PDB file of C-alpha atoms in Angstrom:
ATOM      1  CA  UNK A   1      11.058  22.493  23.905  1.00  0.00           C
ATOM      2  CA  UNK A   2       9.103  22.901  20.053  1.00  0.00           C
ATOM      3  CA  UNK A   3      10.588  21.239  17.466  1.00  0.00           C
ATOM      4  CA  UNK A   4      12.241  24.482  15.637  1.00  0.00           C
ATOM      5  CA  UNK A   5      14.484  25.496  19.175  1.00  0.00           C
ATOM      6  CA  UNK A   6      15.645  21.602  18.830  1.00  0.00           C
ATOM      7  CA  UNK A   7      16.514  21.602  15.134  1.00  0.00           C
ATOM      8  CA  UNK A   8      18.283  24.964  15.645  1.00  0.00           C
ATOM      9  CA  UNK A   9      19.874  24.144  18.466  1.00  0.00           C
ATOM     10  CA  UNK A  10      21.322  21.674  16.700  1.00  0.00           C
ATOM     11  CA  UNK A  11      22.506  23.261  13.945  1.00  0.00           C
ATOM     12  CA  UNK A  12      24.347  25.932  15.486  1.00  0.00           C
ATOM     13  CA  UNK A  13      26.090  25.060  19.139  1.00  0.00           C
ATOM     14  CA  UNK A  14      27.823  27.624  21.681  1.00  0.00           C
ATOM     15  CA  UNK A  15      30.464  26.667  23.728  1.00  0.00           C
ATOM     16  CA  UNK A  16      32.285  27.817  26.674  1.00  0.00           C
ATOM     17  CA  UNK A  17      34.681  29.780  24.640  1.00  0.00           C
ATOM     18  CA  UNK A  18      31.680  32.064  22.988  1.00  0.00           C
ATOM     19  CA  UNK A  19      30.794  33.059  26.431  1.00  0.00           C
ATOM     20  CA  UNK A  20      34.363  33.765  27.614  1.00  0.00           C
ATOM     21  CA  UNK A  21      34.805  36.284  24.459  1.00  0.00           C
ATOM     22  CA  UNK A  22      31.151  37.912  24.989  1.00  0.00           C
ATOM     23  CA  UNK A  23      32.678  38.168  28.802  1.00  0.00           C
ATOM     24  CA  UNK A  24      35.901  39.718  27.199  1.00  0.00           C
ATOM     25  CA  UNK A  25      34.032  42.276  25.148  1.00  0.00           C
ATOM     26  CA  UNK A  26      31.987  42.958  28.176  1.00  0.00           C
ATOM     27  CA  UNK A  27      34.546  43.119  31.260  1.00  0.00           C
ATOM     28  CA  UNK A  28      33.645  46.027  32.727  1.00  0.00           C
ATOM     29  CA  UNK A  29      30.046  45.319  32.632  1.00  0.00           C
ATOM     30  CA  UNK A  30      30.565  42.518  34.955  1.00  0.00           C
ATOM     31  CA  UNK A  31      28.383  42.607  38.065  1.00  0.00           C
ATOM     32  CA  UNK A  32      30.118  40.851  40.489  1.00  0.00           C
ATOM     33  CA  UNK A  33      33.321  42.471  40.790  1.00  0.00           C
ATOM     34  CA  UNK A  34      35.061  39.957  43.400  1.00  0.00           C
ATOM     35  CA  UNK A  35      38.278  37.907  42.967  1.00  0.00           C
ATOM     36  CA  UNK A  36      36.621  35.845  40.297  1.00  0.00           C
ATOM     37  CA  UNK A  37      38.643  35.695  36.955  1.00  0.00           C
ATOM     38  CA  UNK A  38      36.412  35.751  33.724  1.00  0.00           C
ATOM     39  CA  UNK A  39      37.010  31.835  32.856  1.00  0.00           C
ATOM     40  CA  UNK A  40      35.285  31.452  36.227  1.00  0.00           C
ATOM     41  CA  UNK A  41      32.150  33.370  35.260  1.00  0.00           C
ATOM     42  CA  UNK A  42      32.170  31.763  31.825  1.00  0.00           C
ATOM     43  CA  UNK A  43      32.252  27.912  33.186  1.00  0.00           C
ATOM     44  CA  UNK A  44      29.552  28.696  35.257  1.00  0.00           C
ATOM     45  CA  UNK A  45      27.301  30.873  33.325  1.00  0.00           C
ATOM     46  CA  UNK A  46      28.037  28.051  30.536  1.00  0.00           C
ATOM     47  CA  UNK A  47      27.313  25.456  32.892  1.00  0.00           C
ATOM     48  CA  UNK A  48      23.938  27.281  33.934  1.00  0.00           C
ATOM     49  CA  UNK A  49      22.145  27.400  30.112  1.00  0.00           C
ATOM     50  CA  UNK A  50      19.658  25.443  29.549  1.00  0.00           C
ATOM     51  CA  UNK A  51      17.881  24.049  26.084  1.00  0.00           C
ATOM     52  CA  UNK A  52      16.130  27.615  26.057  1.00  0.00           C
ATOM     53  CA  UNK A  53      19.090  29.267  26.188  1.00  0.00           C
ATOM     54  CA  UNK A  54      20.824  27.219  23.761  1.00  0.00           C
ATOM     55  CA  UNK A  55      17.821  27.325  21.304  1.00  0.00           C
ATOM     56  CA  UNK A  56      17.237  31.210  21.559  1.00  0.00           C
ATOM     57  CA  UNK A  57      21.400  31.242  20.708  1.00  0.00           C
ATOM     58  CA  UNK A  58      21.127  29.401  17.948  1.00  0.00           C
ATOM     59  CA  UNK A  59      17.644  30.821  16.626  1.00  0.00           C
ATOM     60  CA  UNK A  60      19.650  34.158  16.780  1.00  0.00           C
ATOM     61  CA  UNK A  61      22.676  32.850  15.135  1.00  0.00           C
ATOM     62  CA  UNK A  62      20.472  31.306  12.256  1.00  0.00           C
ATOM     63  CA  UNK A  63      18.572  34.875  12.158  1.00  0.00           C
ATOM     64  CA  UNK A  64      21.426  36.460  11.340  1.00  0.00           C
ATOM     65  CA  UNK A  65      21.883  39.533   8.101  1.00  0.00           C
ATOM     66  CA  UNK A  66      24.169  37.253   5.598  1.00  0.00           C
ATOM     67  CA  UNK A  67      24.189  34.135   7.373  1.00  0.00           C
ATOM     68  CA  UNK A  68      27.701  33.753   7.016  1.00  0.00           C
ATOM     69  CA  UNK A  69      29.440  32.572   9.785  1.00  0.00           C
ATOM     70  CA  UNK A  70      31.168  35.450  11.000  1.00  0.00           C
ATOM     71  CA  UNK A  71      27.582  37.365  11.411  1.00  0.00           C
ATOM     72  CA  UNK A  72      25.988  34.263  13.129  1.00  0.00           C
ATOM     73  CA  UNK A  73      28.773  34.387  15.839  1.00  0.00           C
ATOM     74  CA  UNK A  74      28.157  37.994  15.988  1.00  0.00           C
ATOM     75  CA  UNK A  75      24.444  37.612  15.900  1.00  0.00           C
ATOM     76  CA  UNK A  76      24.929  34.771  18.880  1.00  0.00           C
ATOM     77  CA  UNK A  77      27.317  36.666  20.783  1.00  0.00           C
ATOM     78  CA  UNK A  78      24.942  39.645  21.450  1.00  0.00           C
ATOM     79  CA  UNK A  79      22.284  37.004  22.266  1.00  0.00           C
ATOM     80  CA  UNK A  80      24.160  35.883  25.090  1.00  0.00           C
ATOM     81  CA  UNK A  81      25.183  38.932  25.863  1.00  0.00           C
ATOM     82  CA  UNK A  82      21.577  39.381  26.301  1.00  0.00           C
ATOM     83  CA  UNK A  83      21.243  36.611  28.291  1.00  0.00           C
ATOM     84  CA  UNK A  84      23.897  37.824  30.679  1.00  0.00           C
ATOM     85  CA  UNK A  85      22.030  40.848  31.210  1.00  0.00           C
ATOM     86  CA  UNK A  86      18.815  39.175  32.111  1.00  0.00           C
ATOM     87  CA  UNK A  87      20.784  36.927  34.448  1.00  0.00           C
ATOM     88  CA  UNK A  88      22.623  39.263  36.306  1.00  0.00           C
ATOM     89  CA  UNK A  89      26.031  38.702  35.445  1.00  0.00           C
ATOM     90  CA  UNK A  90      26.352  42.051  33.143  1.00  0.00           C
ATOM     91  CA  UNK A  91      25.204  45.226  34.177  1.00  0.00           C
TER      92      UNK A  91
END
C-alpha cells in the first residue's frame, strides 16, 4: 500500500453501516437473490475489503465537490457501490 491510500485511509473510515445503506439504495440490484437478508450481504462484503478497498473509499471520500461531510459520504457511497459492482454482489 503507498503512503497516500494509508494516510487517507486513515482519515476517512467506512464501516459496516455505509455498506448496509449503499445495499439499501441498491436492493434490487442485488445479484444473489436467495434467502439472504441485506445485513448478511453487508457483514460479509464488509468483512471481504481489504486496505485497497478501504484506501480507494476514502481517496473518493476526500475527492469529493465541497468536502463537506455529507458529499464525502456521498462521494464514498458510490465508491462502494462501485466496488459492489466489480465484485459481483450488484448487478
Amino acid at each position: 500500500m503507498n503512503a497516500l491510500a494509508l494516510s487517507t485511509s486513515s482519515a476517512f473510515g467506512i464501516t459496516e453501516e455505509d455498506v448496509l445503506a449503499v445495499l439499501k439504495q441498491n436492493v434490487l440490484r442485488i445479484a444473489d437473490v436467495s434467502d439472504k437478508t441485506v445485513a448478511f450481504w453487508a457483514e460479509e462484503f464488509f468483512a471481504m475489503l481489504g486496505p485497497d478497498e478501504h484506501a480507494r473509499v476514502a481517496n473518493a471520500a476526500l475527492a469529493s465537490e465541497s468536502g463537506d461531510i455529507d458529499d464525502q459520504t456521498i462521494a464514498a457511497h458510490a465508491e462502494i457501490a462501485l466496488i459492489m459492482r466489480e465484485q459481483g454482489l450488484l448487478k
